[in-house]
Coordinates of C-alpha atoms in Angstrom, one line a residue:
Chain F
X243 CA 52.3 -25.2 -55.2
X244 CA 54.6 -22.8 -53.2
X245 CA 51.8 -20.2 -53.6
X246 CA 48.9 -22.8 -52.3
X247 CA 51.4 -23.9 -49.2
X248 CA 51.5 -20.1 -48.3
X249 CA 47.8 -19.3 -48.4
X250 CA 47.3 -22.2 -46.0
X251 CA 49.9 -21.0 -43.5
X252 CA 48.7 -17.7 -43.7
X253 CA 45.0 -18.6 -43.4
X254 CA 46.1 -20.9 -40.3
X255 CA 48.0 -17.5 -38.8
X256 CA 45.2 -14.7 -39.5
X257 CA 41.8 -17.1 -40.0
X258 CA 39.1 -16.9 -37.8
X259 CA 39.1 -20.3 -35.6
X260 CA 37.0 -22.7 -34.5
X261 CA 37.7 -23.1 -30.8
X262 CA 36.4 -26.8 -29.5
X263 CA 35.9 -27.6 -25.7
X264 CA 35.5 -31.6 -25.9
X265 CA 35.1 -33.6 -22.5
X266 CA 33.8 -37.0 -21.2
X267 CA 32.3 -34.8 -18.5
X268 CA 30.4 -31.3 -18.7
X269 CA 33.1 -30.0 -19.9
X270 CA 33.1 -26.6 -18.0
X271 CA 36.7 -27.1 -16.4
X272 CA 37.6 -27.1 -19.9
X273 CA 36.0 -24.1 -21.1
X274 CA 36.9 -22.3 -18.2
X275 CA 40.8 -22.9 -18.5
X276 CA 40.4 -22.6 -22.0
X277 CA 39.1 -19.2 -21.7
X278 CA 41.2 -18.7 -19.7
X279 CA 44.4 -19.1 -21.7
X280 CA 42.6 -17.9 -25.2
X281 CA 41.9 -14.3 -23.1
X282 CA 45.9 -13.9 -23.5
X283 CA 45.8 -14.0 -27.2
X284 CA 43.9 -10.9 -27.7
X285 CA 44.0 -10.8 -31.4
X286 CA 42.6 -14.5 -32.0
X287 CA 39.6 -14.1 -33.3
X288 CA 36.9 -17.5 -32.7
X289 CA 34.2 -19.6 -32.4
X290 CA 33.6 -21.9 -29.6
X291 CA 31.5 -25.0 -29.8
X292 CA 30.8 -27.3 -26.3
X293 CA 30.8 -30.9 -26.7
X294 CA 30.0 -32.5 -23.5
X295 CA 29.7 -36.2 -22.4
X296 CA 31.5 -37.8 -24.7
X297 CA 31.5 -41.0 -22.6
X298 CA 32.2 -43.5 -25.0
X299 CA 34.8 -44.3 -28.5
X300 CA 31.8 -44.3 -30.7
X301 CA 30.6 -40.8 -29.7
X302 CA 34.8 -39.9 -29.6
X303 CA 34.9 -40.4 -33.3
X304 CA 31.5 -38.7 -34.3
X305 CA 33.3 -35.5 -32.2
X306 CA 36.8 -36.1 -34.1
X307 CA 34.0 -35.8 -37.3
X308 CA 32.9 -32.8 -36.3
X309 CA 36.1 -31.3 -35.8
X310 CA 37.7 -32.3 -39.4
X311 CA 34.7 -31.1 -40.9
X312 CA 35.4 -28.1 -39.3
X313 CA 39.0 -28.1 -40.4
X314 CA 37.8 -28.5 -44.3
X315 CA 34.9 -26.0 -44.0
X316 CA 37.4 -23.0 -42.5
X317 CA 40.8 -24.5 -44.0
X318 CA 42.2 -23.1 -40.7
X319 CA 43.0 -26.1 -38.1
X320 CA 40.9 -25.8 -35.4
X321 CA 41.8 -25.3 -31.6
X322 CA 41.1 -28.3 -29.6
X323 CA 40.9 -28.1 -25.6
X324 CA 39.9 -30.9 -24.3
X325 CA 39.5 -33.2 -20.3
X326 CA 39.3 -37.2 -20.6
X327 CA 39.6 -38.8 -17.7
X328 CA 38.5 -42.2 -19.5
X329 CA 42.1 -43.5 -21.1
X330 CA 40.6 -45.2 -24.0
X331 CA 38.1 -42.6 -25.2
X332 CA 41.5 -40.3 -25.2
X333 CA 43.2 -42.0 -27.0
X334 CA 40.1 -43.4 -29.7
X335 CA 39.6 -39.1 -29.6
X336 CA 43.3 -37.9 -29.9
X337 CA 43.8 -41.0 -33.1
X338 CA 40.6 -39.6 -34.9
X339 CA 40.8 -35.5 -34.6
X340 CA 43.0 -33.4 -36.5
X341 CA 42.3 -29.9 -34.6
X342 CA 45.4 -28.9 -32.6
X343 CA 44.5 -30.8 -29.5
X344 CA 45.4 -29.5 -26.1
X345 CA 44.7 -31.9 -23.5
X346 CA 44.0 -30.6 -19.7
X347 CA 43.7 -33.2 -17.6
X348 CA 45.9 -36.7 -18.1
X349 CA 49.4 -35.6 -18.3
X350 CA 48.6 -34.1 -15.0
X351 CA 47.1 -37.0 -13.2
X352 CA 50.1 -39.0 -14.6
X353 CA 52.7 -36.5 -12.8
X354 CA 50.7 -36.7 -9.7
X355 CA 50.2 -40.5 -9.5
X356 CA 54.2 -40.5 -9.7
X357 CA 54.6 -37.5 -7.0
X358 CA 51.9 -39.3 -4.5
X359 CA 52.2 -43.0 -5.0
X360 CA 48.2 -43.1 -5.6
X361 CA 46.5 -44.8 -8.3
X362 CA 44.1 -42.2 -10.1
X363 CA 40.1 -43.7 -10.3
X364 CA 40.1 -43.8 -14.1
X365 CA 36.2 -43.4 -13.9
X366 CA 34.3 -40.8 -16.0
X367 CA 33.3 -37.2 -15.0
X368 CA 34.3 -37.7 -11.5
X369 CA 35.1 -34.1 -11.0
X370 CA 31.6 -32.7 -11.5
X371 CA 29.4 -36.0 -10.5
X372 CA 28.5 -35.2 -6.9
X373 CA 31.6 -37.4 -5.1
X374 CA 32.0 -34.9 -2.2
X375 CA 29.0 -34.7 -1.0
X376 CA 29.6 -32.6 2.1
X377 CA 31.1 -29.9 -0.1
X378 CA 28.8 -30.2 -2.9
X379 CA 25.7 -29.9 -0.3
X380 CA 27.8 -27.0 1.5
X381 CA 27.2 -24.9 -1.8
X382 CA 23.5 -25.8 -2.4
X383 CA 22.9 -24.9 1.4
X384 CA 25.1 -21.7 0.6
X385 CA 23.1 -20.6 -2.7
X386 CA 19.6 -21.0 -0.6
X387 CA 21.0 -18.8 2.6
X388 CA 22.2 -16.3 0.1
X389 CA 18.6 -16.0 -1.6
X390 CA 17.0 -16.0 1.9
X391 CA 19.0 -13.0 3.1
X392 CA 19.5 -11.2 0.3
X393 CA 19.0 -7.3 0.3
X394 CA 18.4 -7.7 3.8
X395 CA 15.4 -9.2 3.3
X396 CA 15.7 -11.3 6.0
X397 CA 17.3 -10.4 9.7
X398 CA 17.3 -13.7 11.0
X399 CA 19.9 -16.2 10.9
X400 CA 21.9 -13.4 10.3
X401 CA 24.8 -14.4 12.5
X402 CA 25.1 -17.6 10.4
X403 CA 26.6 -15.3 7.4
X404 CA 30.5 -15.8 6.5
X405 CA 30.4 -12.3 5.1
X406 CA 27.7 -9.7 5.3
X407 CA 28.1 -7.4 1.9
X408 CA 27.1 -3.9 2.2
X409 CA 26.9 -1.0 0.1
X410 CA 24.4 1.2 -2.0
X411 CA 21.9 -0.5 -3.8
X412 CA 22.8 -1.2 -7.5
X413 CA 26.9 -1.5 -6.3
X414 CA 27.4 -5.0 -7.0
X415 CA 26.2 -7.0 -3.8
X416 CA 23.6 -9.2 -5.3
X417 CA 25.6 -11.0 -8.0
X418 CA 29.1 -11.3 -5.7
X419 CA 27.0 -12.8 -2.8
X420 CA 26.0 -15.3 -5.5
X421 CA 29.0 -16.0 -7.1
X422 CA 30.5 -16.2 -3.2
X423 CA 27.6 -19.0 -2.9
X424 CA 28.3 -20.7 -5.7
X425 CA 31.5 -20.8 -6.4
X426 CA 32.8 -20.9 -2.5
X427 CA 29.9 -21.9 -0.2
X428 CA 30.1 -19.0 1.4
X429 CA 27.4 -17.9 3.3
X430 CA 27.2 -14.6 2.0
X431 CA 24.3 -12.1 2.8
X432 CA 23.9 -8.8 1.7
X433 CA 22.1 -5.7 3.0
X434 CA 22.0 -2.5 1.9
X435 CA 23.2 1.2 3.1
X436 CA 20.2 3.4 2.6
X437 CA 20.1 7.4 2.7
X438 CA 18.3 6.6 6.0
X439 CA 21.2 5.1 7.4
X440 CA 23.4 7.9 5.9
X441 CA 20.7 10.7 7.2
X442 CA 21.0 8.8 10.7
X443 CA 25.3 8.8 10.4
X444 CA 24.8 5.2 11.6
X445 CA 25.3 1.6 10.2
X446 CA 21.8 0.1 10.3
X447 CA 21.4 -1.5 13.8
X448 CA 21.2 -5.2 13.1
X449 CA 24.7 -4.6 11.8
X450 CA 25.8 -3.3 15.1
X451 CA 27.6 -6.1 16.3
X452 CA 28.1 -8.4 13.4
X453 CA 31.4 -5.6 12.0
X454 CA 33.9 -8.5 11.7
X455 CA 31.8 -9.9 8.9
X456 CA 31.1 -6.8 6.8
X457 CA 32.9 -6.1 3.8
X458 CA 31.7 -2.8 2.1
X459 CA 31.4 -2.6 -2.1
X460 CA 31.4 0.8 -3.8
X461 CA 31.2 1.4 -7.4
X462 CA 31.6 4.9 -9.7
X463 CA 29.1 7.6 -9.8
X464 CA 29.2 7.4 -13.3
X465 CA 28.8 4.0 -13.6
X466 CA 25.9 3.7 -10.5
X467 CA 24.0 6.1 -12.5
X468 CA 24.2 4.6 -15.4
X469 CA 23.0 1.2 -13.8
X470 CA 20.4 2.8 -12.0
X471 CA 19.3 4.6 -15.3
X472 CA 18.5 1.1 -16.6
X473 CA 16.0 0.4 -14.1
X474 CA 13.9 3.9 -13.5
X475 CA 15.0 5.6 -16.4
X476 CA 15.2 9.0 -15.2
X477 CA 14.8 9.5 -11.5
X478 CA 16.2 11.1 -9.5
X479 CA 17.2 7.8 -7.6
X480 CA 19.4 7.5 -11.0
X481 CA 20.7 11.0 -11.1
X482 CA 24.6 11.6 -11.0
X483 CA 24.1 14.0 -8.2
X484 CA 22.3 11.6 -6.1
X485 CA 24.7 8.5 -6.6
X486 CA 27.4 10.6 -6.0
X487 CA 26.2 11.7 -2.7
X488 CA 25.0 8.4 -1.7
X489 CA 28.4 7.0 -2.6
X490 CA 30.5 9.9 -0.7
X491 CA 28.0 9.1 2.3
X492 CA 28.3 5.5 2.2
X493 CA 32.5 5.5 1.7
X494 CA 32.3 8.3 4.9
X495 CA 30.3 5.3 6.8
X496 CA 32.8 2.3 6.0
X497 CA 35.3 4.4 6.3
X498 CA 34.4 5.8 9.9
X499 CA 33.3 2.2 11.0
X500 CA 36.6 0.0 9.8
X501 CA 35.1 -1.7 7.4
X502 CA 37.3 -3.1 4.7
X503 CA 35.9 -2.4 1.3
X504 CA 36.8 -2.2 -2.2
X505 CA 35.5 -0.5 -5.4
X506 CA 33.8 -2.7 -7.8
X507 CA 33.6 -0.5 -10.6
X508 CA 35.9 -2.3 -13.2
X509 CA 36.2 -5.4 -11.2
X510 CA 34.5 -8.7 -12.3
X511 CA 32.2 -10.7 -9.7
X512 CA 35.4 -13.2 -9.9
X513 CA 38.0 -10.7 -9.0
X514 CA 35.8 -8.8 -5.8
X515 CA 35.1 -12.8 -4.7
X516 CA 38.9 -13.5 -4.6
X517 CA 39.2 -10.5 -2.7
X518 CA 37.0 -11.0 -0.1
X519 CA 38.0 -14.3 0.6
X520 CA 41.7 -13.3 1.4
X521 CA 40.7 -10.2 3.0
X522 CA 38.3 -12.1 5.2
X523 CA 40.4 -15.1 5.5
X524 CA 37.9 -17.0 5.0
X525 CA 38.0 -20.9 3.8
X526 CA 41.5 -21.0 3.8
X527 CA 42.6 -18.4 1.3
X528 CA 45.2 -16.7 2.4
X529 CA 46.0 -12.5 1.8
X530 CA 49.6 -12.2 1.1
X531 CA 50.8 -8.3 1.1
Chain Y
X93 CA 70.6 -42.9 6.9
X94 CA 68.5 -45.3 4.7
X95 CA 66.3 -45.6 7.5
X96 CA 65.4 -42.0 7.5
X97 CA 64.8 -42.0 3.7
X98 CA 62.4 -44.5 3.8
X99 CA 60.5 -43.0 6.6
X100 CA 60.2 -39.7 4.3
X101 CA 59.9 -41.9 1.7
X102 CA 56.8 -43.4 3.5
X103 CA 56.0 -40.3 4.5
X104 CA 55.3 -38.5 1.4
X105 CA 53.6 -41.7 -0.2
X106 CA 50.8 -42.0 2.7
X107 CA 50.7 -38.5 4.4
X108 CA 48.2 -35.7 4.5
X109 CA 49.3 -33.3 1.7
X110 CA 49.1 -29.8 1.9
X111 CA 47.5 -28.4 -1.6
X112 CA 47.9 -24.6 -2.8
X113 CA 46.5 -22.9 -5.0
X114 CA 48.4 -20.2 -6.3
X115 CA 47.8 -17.4 -9.1
X116 CA 48.6 -14.0 -9.7
X117 CA 44.8 -13.2 -10.7
X118 CA 41.9 -14.6 -8.6
X119 CA 43.1 -18.4 -8.9
X120 CA 39.7 -19.7 -9.3
X121 CA 40.4 -21.0 -12.7
X122 CA 43.2 -22.6 -10.4
X123 CA 41.3 -24.2 -8.2
X124 CA 38.5 -25.4 -10.6
X125 CA 41.2 -27.1 -12.7
X126 CA 43.0 -28.7 -9.4
X127 CA 39.7 -29.7 -8.1
X128 CA 38.9 -31.7 -11.1
X129 CA 42.2 -33.5 -10.9
X130 CA 42.2 -34.5 -7.4
X131 CA 38.8 -35.8 -7.5
X132 CA 40.4 -38.8 -9.5
X133 CA 42.7 -39.4 -6.4
X134 CA 40.1 -40.9 -3.9
X135 CA 42.8 -42.0 -1.6
X136 CA 44.7 -38.5 -1.7
X137 CA 43.8 -36.8 2.0
X138 CA 44.5 -33.4 1.7
X139 CA 43.9 -29.8 3.5
X140 CA 43.6 -26.9 1.0
X141 CA 45.8 -23.1 1.0
X142 CA 44.3 -20.7 -1.4
X143 CA 47.1 -17.8 -2.6
X144 CA 45.0 -15.3 -4.7
X145 CA 46.9 -12.1 -6.0
X146 CA 50.4 -12.6 -6.5
X147 CA 51.1 -10.0 -8.5
X148 CA 54.9 -9.1 -7.6
X149 CA 58.2 -11.1 -7.6
X150 CA 57.8 -10.3 -3.8
X151 CA 54.8 -11.6 -3.0
X152 CA 56.0 -15.0 -5.2
X153 CA 58.9 -15.5 -2.7
X154 CA 56.2 -14.7 0.5
X155 CA 53.9 -17.3 -1.4
X156 CA 56.9 -19.6 -1.4
X157 CA 58.1 -19.7 2.1
X158 CA 54.6 -20.3 3.2
X159 CA 54.6 -23.2 1.0
X160 CA 58.0 -24.4 2.0
X161 CA 57.4 -23.9 5.6
X162 CA 54.8 -26.5 5.1
X163 CA 56.7 -28.6 3.8
X164 CA 58.8 -28.4 7.3
X165 CA 56.3 -28.5 9.2
X166 CA 54.4 -31.5 8.1
X167 CA 57.4 -33.6 6.2
X168 CA 55.2 -34.2 3.2
X169 CA 55.8 -32.6 -0.4
X170 CA 53.0 -30.1 -0.8
X171 CA 51.2 -30.2 -3.9
X172 CA 51.5 -26.6 -5.9
X173 CA 48.8 -25.7 -8.8
X174 CA 49.5 -22.4 -9.9
X175 CA 47.9 -20.4 -13.4
X176 CA 50.6 -17.2 -13.5
X177 CA 50.1 -15.3 -17.0
X178 CA 53.6 -12.8 -15.6
X179 CA 56.7 -15.0 -17.0
X180 CA 59.1 -13.0 -14.4
X181 CA 56.3 -13.5 -10.8
X182 CA 56.6 -17.8 -12.6
X183 CA 60.1 -17.8 -12.7
X184 CA 60.4 -16.4 -9.0
X185 CA 58.2 -18.7 -8.0
X186 CA 60.0 -21.3 -9.7
X187 CA 63.1 -20.4 -8.3
X188 CA 62.1 -20.4 -4.3
X189 CA 58.9 -22.9 -4.3
X190 CA 59.8 -26.4 -3.0
X191 CA 56.7 -27.6 -3.6
X192 CA 55.6 -30.4 -6.0
X193 CA 54.6 -28.0 -9.0
X194 CA 52.0 -28.3 -11.4
X195 CA 51.4 -24.7 -13.6
X196 CA 48.5 -25.1 -15.3
X197 CA 48.8 -22.1 -17.8
X198 CA 52.5 -21.6 -19.0
X199 CA 53.2 -24.5 -21.5
X200 CA 49.9 -24.2 -23.0
X201 CA 50.6 -20.7 -24.2
X202 CA 53.4 -21.5 -25.6
X203 CA 51.7 -24.1 -27.6
X204 CA 48.6 -21.7 -28.8
X205 CA 51.3 -18.7 -29.9
X206 CA 53.4 -21.3 -32.0
X207 CA 50.0 -22.7 -33.6
X208 CA 48.7 -19.7 -34.3
X209 CA 51.8 -17.4 -35.1
X210 CA 50.1 -14.9 -32.5
X211 CA 51.8 -13.2 -29.5
X212 CA 50.0 -13.5 -26.3
X213 CA 49.6 -10.8 -23.9
X214 CA 51.5 -11.2 -20.7
X215 CA 49.5 -8.9 -18.7
X216 CA 48.3 -10.1 -15.5
X217 CA 44.9 -11.9 -14.4
X218 CA 43.8 -10.9 -17.8
X219 CA 41.4 -13.7 -17.1
X220 CA 38.7 -12.4 -14.8
X221 CA 39.7 -9.1 -15.4
X222 CA 35.9 -7.7 -17.1
X223 CA 37.8 -8.4 -20.9
X224 CA 35.3 -9.4 -22.7
X225 CA 32.6 -6.7 -21.4
X226 CA 29.9 -8.2 -23.7
X227 CA 30.0 -11.7 -22.7
X228 CA 30.3 -10.9 -18.7
X229 CA 27.6 -8.0 -19.2
X230 CA 25.6 -10.6 -20.8
X231 CA 26.1 -12.9 -17.8
X232 CA 25.2 -9.9 -15.1
X233 CA 22.1 -9.2 -17.0
X234 CA 21.3 -12.9 -16.9
X235 CA 21.8 -13.9 -13.0
X236 CA 19.4 -10.8 -13.0
X237 CA 17.2 -11.8 -15.3
X238 CA 17.1 -15.3 -13.6
X239 CA 16.4 -13.7 -10.0
X240 CA 13.9 -11.8 -11.4
X241 CA 11.6 -14.4 -12.8
X242 CA 12.5 -17.2 -10.1
X243 CA 9.5 -19.5 -9.2
X244 CA 7.1 -18.0 -11.7
X245 CA 7.4 -14.9 -9.6
X246 CA 7.5 -12.7 -12.7
X247 CA 5.4 -13.4 -16.4
X248 CA 6.5 -10.3 -18.1
X249 CA 9.7 -10.9 -20.0
X250 CA 8.8 -14.6 -20.0
X251 CA 9.5 -14.4 -23.7
X252 CA 13.2 -13.2 -23.5
X253 CA 14.2 -16.4 -21.6
X254 CA 16.4 -18.9 -23.5
X255 CA 15.0 -21.7 -21.0
X256 CA 12.2 -22.5 -18.2
X257 CA 12.8 -24.7 -15.6
X258 CA 9.9 -26.6 -15.0
X259 CA 9.5 -29.3 -12.2
X260 CA 7.3 -29.8 -8.5
X261 CA 8.8 -27.3 -5.8
X262 CA 12.2 -27.9 -4.7
X263 CA 13.4 -30.5 -7.4
X264 CA 16.3 -27.9 -7.9
X265 CA 15.1 -25.7 -10.5
X266 CA 16.7 -22.5 -8.3
X267 CA 20.0 -23.6 -8.3
X268 CA 20.2 -24.7 -11.4
X269 CA 18.7 -21.5 -13.2
X270 CA 21.5 -19.6 -11.2
X271 CA 24.1 -21.5 -12.3
X272 CA 23.1 -21.7 -15.9
X273 CA 23.2 -17.8 -15.4
X274 CA 26.1 -17.5 -13.4
X275 CA 28.4 -19.8 -15.7
X276 CA 27.0 -19.8 -19.6
X277 CA 24.9 -16.2 -19.4
X278 CA 21.8 -18.4 -20.0
X279 CA 18.8 -16.0 -19.1
X280 CA 17.0 -19.1 -17.2
X281 CA 13.6 -18.8 -15.9
X282 CA 11.9 -21.3 -13.7
X283 CA 7.9 -21.9 -12.7
X284 CA 6.7 -24.5 -10.9
X285 CA 4.3 -27.5 -11.2
X286 CA 1.8 -27.4 -8.0
X287 CA -0.7 -29.6 -8.0
X288 CA -3.0 -27.4 -9.2
X289 CA -1.8 -27.9 -12.2
X290 CA -1.9 -31.7 -12.4
X291 CA -5.8 -31.7 -10.9
X292 CA -6.6 -29.3 -14.2
X293 CA -4.1 -31.5 -16.0
X294 CA -2.7 -29.1 -18.1
X295 CA 0.5 -26.6 -18.1
X296 CA -0.1 -23.2 -16.6
X297 CA -1.0 -21.1 -19.0
X298 CA 1.7 -18.9 -19.2
X299 CA 3.5 -21.7 -20.5
X300 CA 1.7 -23.2 -23.5
X301 CA 3.2 -21.1 -26.3
X302 CA 6.6 -21.3 -25.0
X303 CA 7.0 -25.4 -24.9
X304 CA 10.3 -25.1 -26.8
X305 CA 11.8 -23.4 -23.8
X306 CA 10.5 -25.9 -21.5
X307 CA 13.0 -28.0 -19.7
X308 CA 12.0 -30.2 -16.8
X309 CA 13.8 -31.7 -13.5
X310 CA 12.3 -34.1 -11.5
X311 CA 13.7 -36.0 -8.4
X312 CA 13.6 -39.2 -6.6
X313 CA 10.3 -39.2 -3.8
X314 CA 12.2 -40.3 -1.2
X315 CA 15.0 -37.2 -1.8
X316 CA 12.7 -34.5 -2.3
X317 CA 10.9 -35.6 0.8
X318 CA 13.8 -35.6 2.8
X319 CA 14.4 -32.2 1.3
X320 CA 11.0 -30.6 2.2
X321 CA 11.1 -32.1 5.5
X322 CA 14.2 -29.9 6.0
X323 CA 12.0 -26.9 5.2
X324 CA 8.5 -28.1 7.0
X325 CA 9.0 -30.8 9.0
X326 CA 6.3 -33.5 9.5
X327 CA 3.9 -31.3 6.8
X328 CA 1.7 -33.0 4.0
X329 CA 3.3 -30.6 1.7
X330 CA 6.7 -33.2 2.5
X331 CA 5.4 -36.6 3.7
X332 CA 6.8 -39.3 1.2
X333 CA 2.9 -40.1 0.2
X334 CA 2.8 -36.3 -1.2
X335 CA 5.8 -36.0 -2.7
X336 CA 5.8 -39.7 -5.1
X337 CA 2.1 -38.1 -6.3
X338 CA 3.2 -35.2 -7.0
X339 CA 6.0 -36.2 -9.1
X340 CA 4.6 -38.8 -10.9
X341 CA 1.7 -36.1 -12.0
X342 CA 4.5 -34.1 -12.8
X343 CA 6.4 -36.8 -14.9
X344 CA 2.7 -38.4 -16.9
X345 CA 2.7 -34.4 -17.6
X346 CA 6.4 -33.9 -19.4
X347 CA 5.9 -36.7 -21.3
X348 CA 2.3 -35.8 -22.2
X349 CA 3.5 -32.3 -23.3
X350 CA 6.3 -33.8 -24.9
X351 CA 8.9 -31.6 -22.6
X352 CA 12.5 -32.8 -22.2
X353 CA 13.4 -33.8 -18.7
X354 CA 15.7 -35.1 -16.4
X355 CA 16.0 -36.8 -13.0
X356 CA 18.2 -34.4 -10.9
X357 CA 19.0 -36.9 -7.7
X358 CA 22.2 -37.7 -7.9
X359 CA 23.5 -35.2 -10.1
X360 CA 25.4 -32.0 -9.6
X361 CA 24.1 -28.3 -11.0
X362 CA 27.1 -28.8 -13.1
X363 CA 25.9 -32.0 -14.9
X364 CA 22.6 -30.5 -15.2
X365 CA 23.1 -27.3 -16.6
X366 CA 25.6 -28.9 -19.1
X367 CA 23.1 -31.7 -20.0
X368 CA 20.2 -28.8 -21.0
X369 CA 22.8 -27.0 -22.7
X370 CA 23.5 -29.8 -24.9
X371 CA 19.8 -30.6 -25.3
X372 CA 18.1 -27.6 -26.0
X373 CA 21.3 -26.5 -28.4
X374 CA 21.9 -23.3 -26.4
X375 CA 25.2 -21.1 -27.2
X376 CA 27.1 -23.3 -29.0
X377 CA 26.5 -26.7 -27.1
X378 CA 26.2 -29.7 -29.1
X379 CA 24.7 -33.1 -28.2
X380 CA 26.1 -36.2 -29.5
X381 CA 23.7 -39.1 -29.7

């Protein structure tokens, strides 16, 4: 008996967990936060299952059963991260689910009700329903703007940009621009710096009167060469030597022109984007030095 | 004295709040969750300030001062949402900050430590540092794939798609594809259904052997006409009559071909994407009916 208990305990403490992300809406918020929390546990091995749109007590029971089945099958208690807006569905789920539950929503909503004296709307999935239509439309508009102004393909409307990313080809401008648009509703254009610009020793002419909107991305020559080789293996364009020269020229130009820039090599698009927001003080993002 | 207290209380309960989002990393997770929580409070008026990268006790003190200043200036206690991974910086911030604080990280990390018997890494900003490099690279690859396969512009490599969105022009395929790629690392191509397809009464030929990857987006004729009119005002393409015909033909085709589809009109790209993930059972997303 003692042995069995010990074994169970040891499985719980070292076995591979199943992580369930459950929500009465998209489960995207729950997944984002769960992922942030779990990356703190570098030794945790887990498989992840997302169960969105649990918008009735019946579905809550089925979701709980799925989790309980995983518990029986693996012998390890699943970790369950949830965001339930609906009180009753949450209650049903809580009663049935035998996983280790962490609920991201409910306690905070209660605290804020107390602090503000306001009642919350117990409607479901409000966060990703188009409630704040203006904010949503701004994001969609920003995505369209960014696609139209990717890689310097359209000079028209460049004045409307909130930020114009500059840097050598494949330095990370496009994914960063799209993330800025999608996450923050920022109109992010991007413009490549090419060998002709370095020979001339000048920024592309269309950017001359837009210096306050420019932000530069640089990258290590080794990483750039690797990325370019995936596209055009063995080309001069992808060679380490050429990458080194282009990057040096681009960084010199950015320094000379007083353009803020960062090295994207070991940074995620989230980090790069949050840095740009703070550096350029966009949409109430504040930099504390 | 009593009057003053009452006044203060009333300001607290009805005044416009300042919401601060503070983090020792990008603050993106904190903002996402704060936004989800706050959309539950439809009557709450607020201005939002993001303060990312508070990665030293000195910066924590400056951030707290900024918040305390807002308290003095507005007379209403600011709401402060934070994600601190670093224990010491969090402690300093907590001591100095006079806002109403909600910390999204710390309590959960402790609970998970207890449940798993594992220690968390108290390193900063791990969540958006490129830790899980494989997952990160998959996202970037998916973004590049999606951009290359937007709007049917490249048939090569269409077999590699996790999903191919189909629908009439401007039905929401592009932003949805990009969100799927960015959020979930899904290779999402998209292919337009055009009048020629409807006349022929057949799916574009390149899609014939890819039916299991197709997912359709439809939209209300009124909304489609509105969107198209922004691009090409007064055109036949944008007319309500033409929009109605195209949509009817597209929906008929999707029904006939057995393609799953949804109406995107009042759904956000988050909702559409989460639905597609669950319907096609992509990356361990489960649909519970």
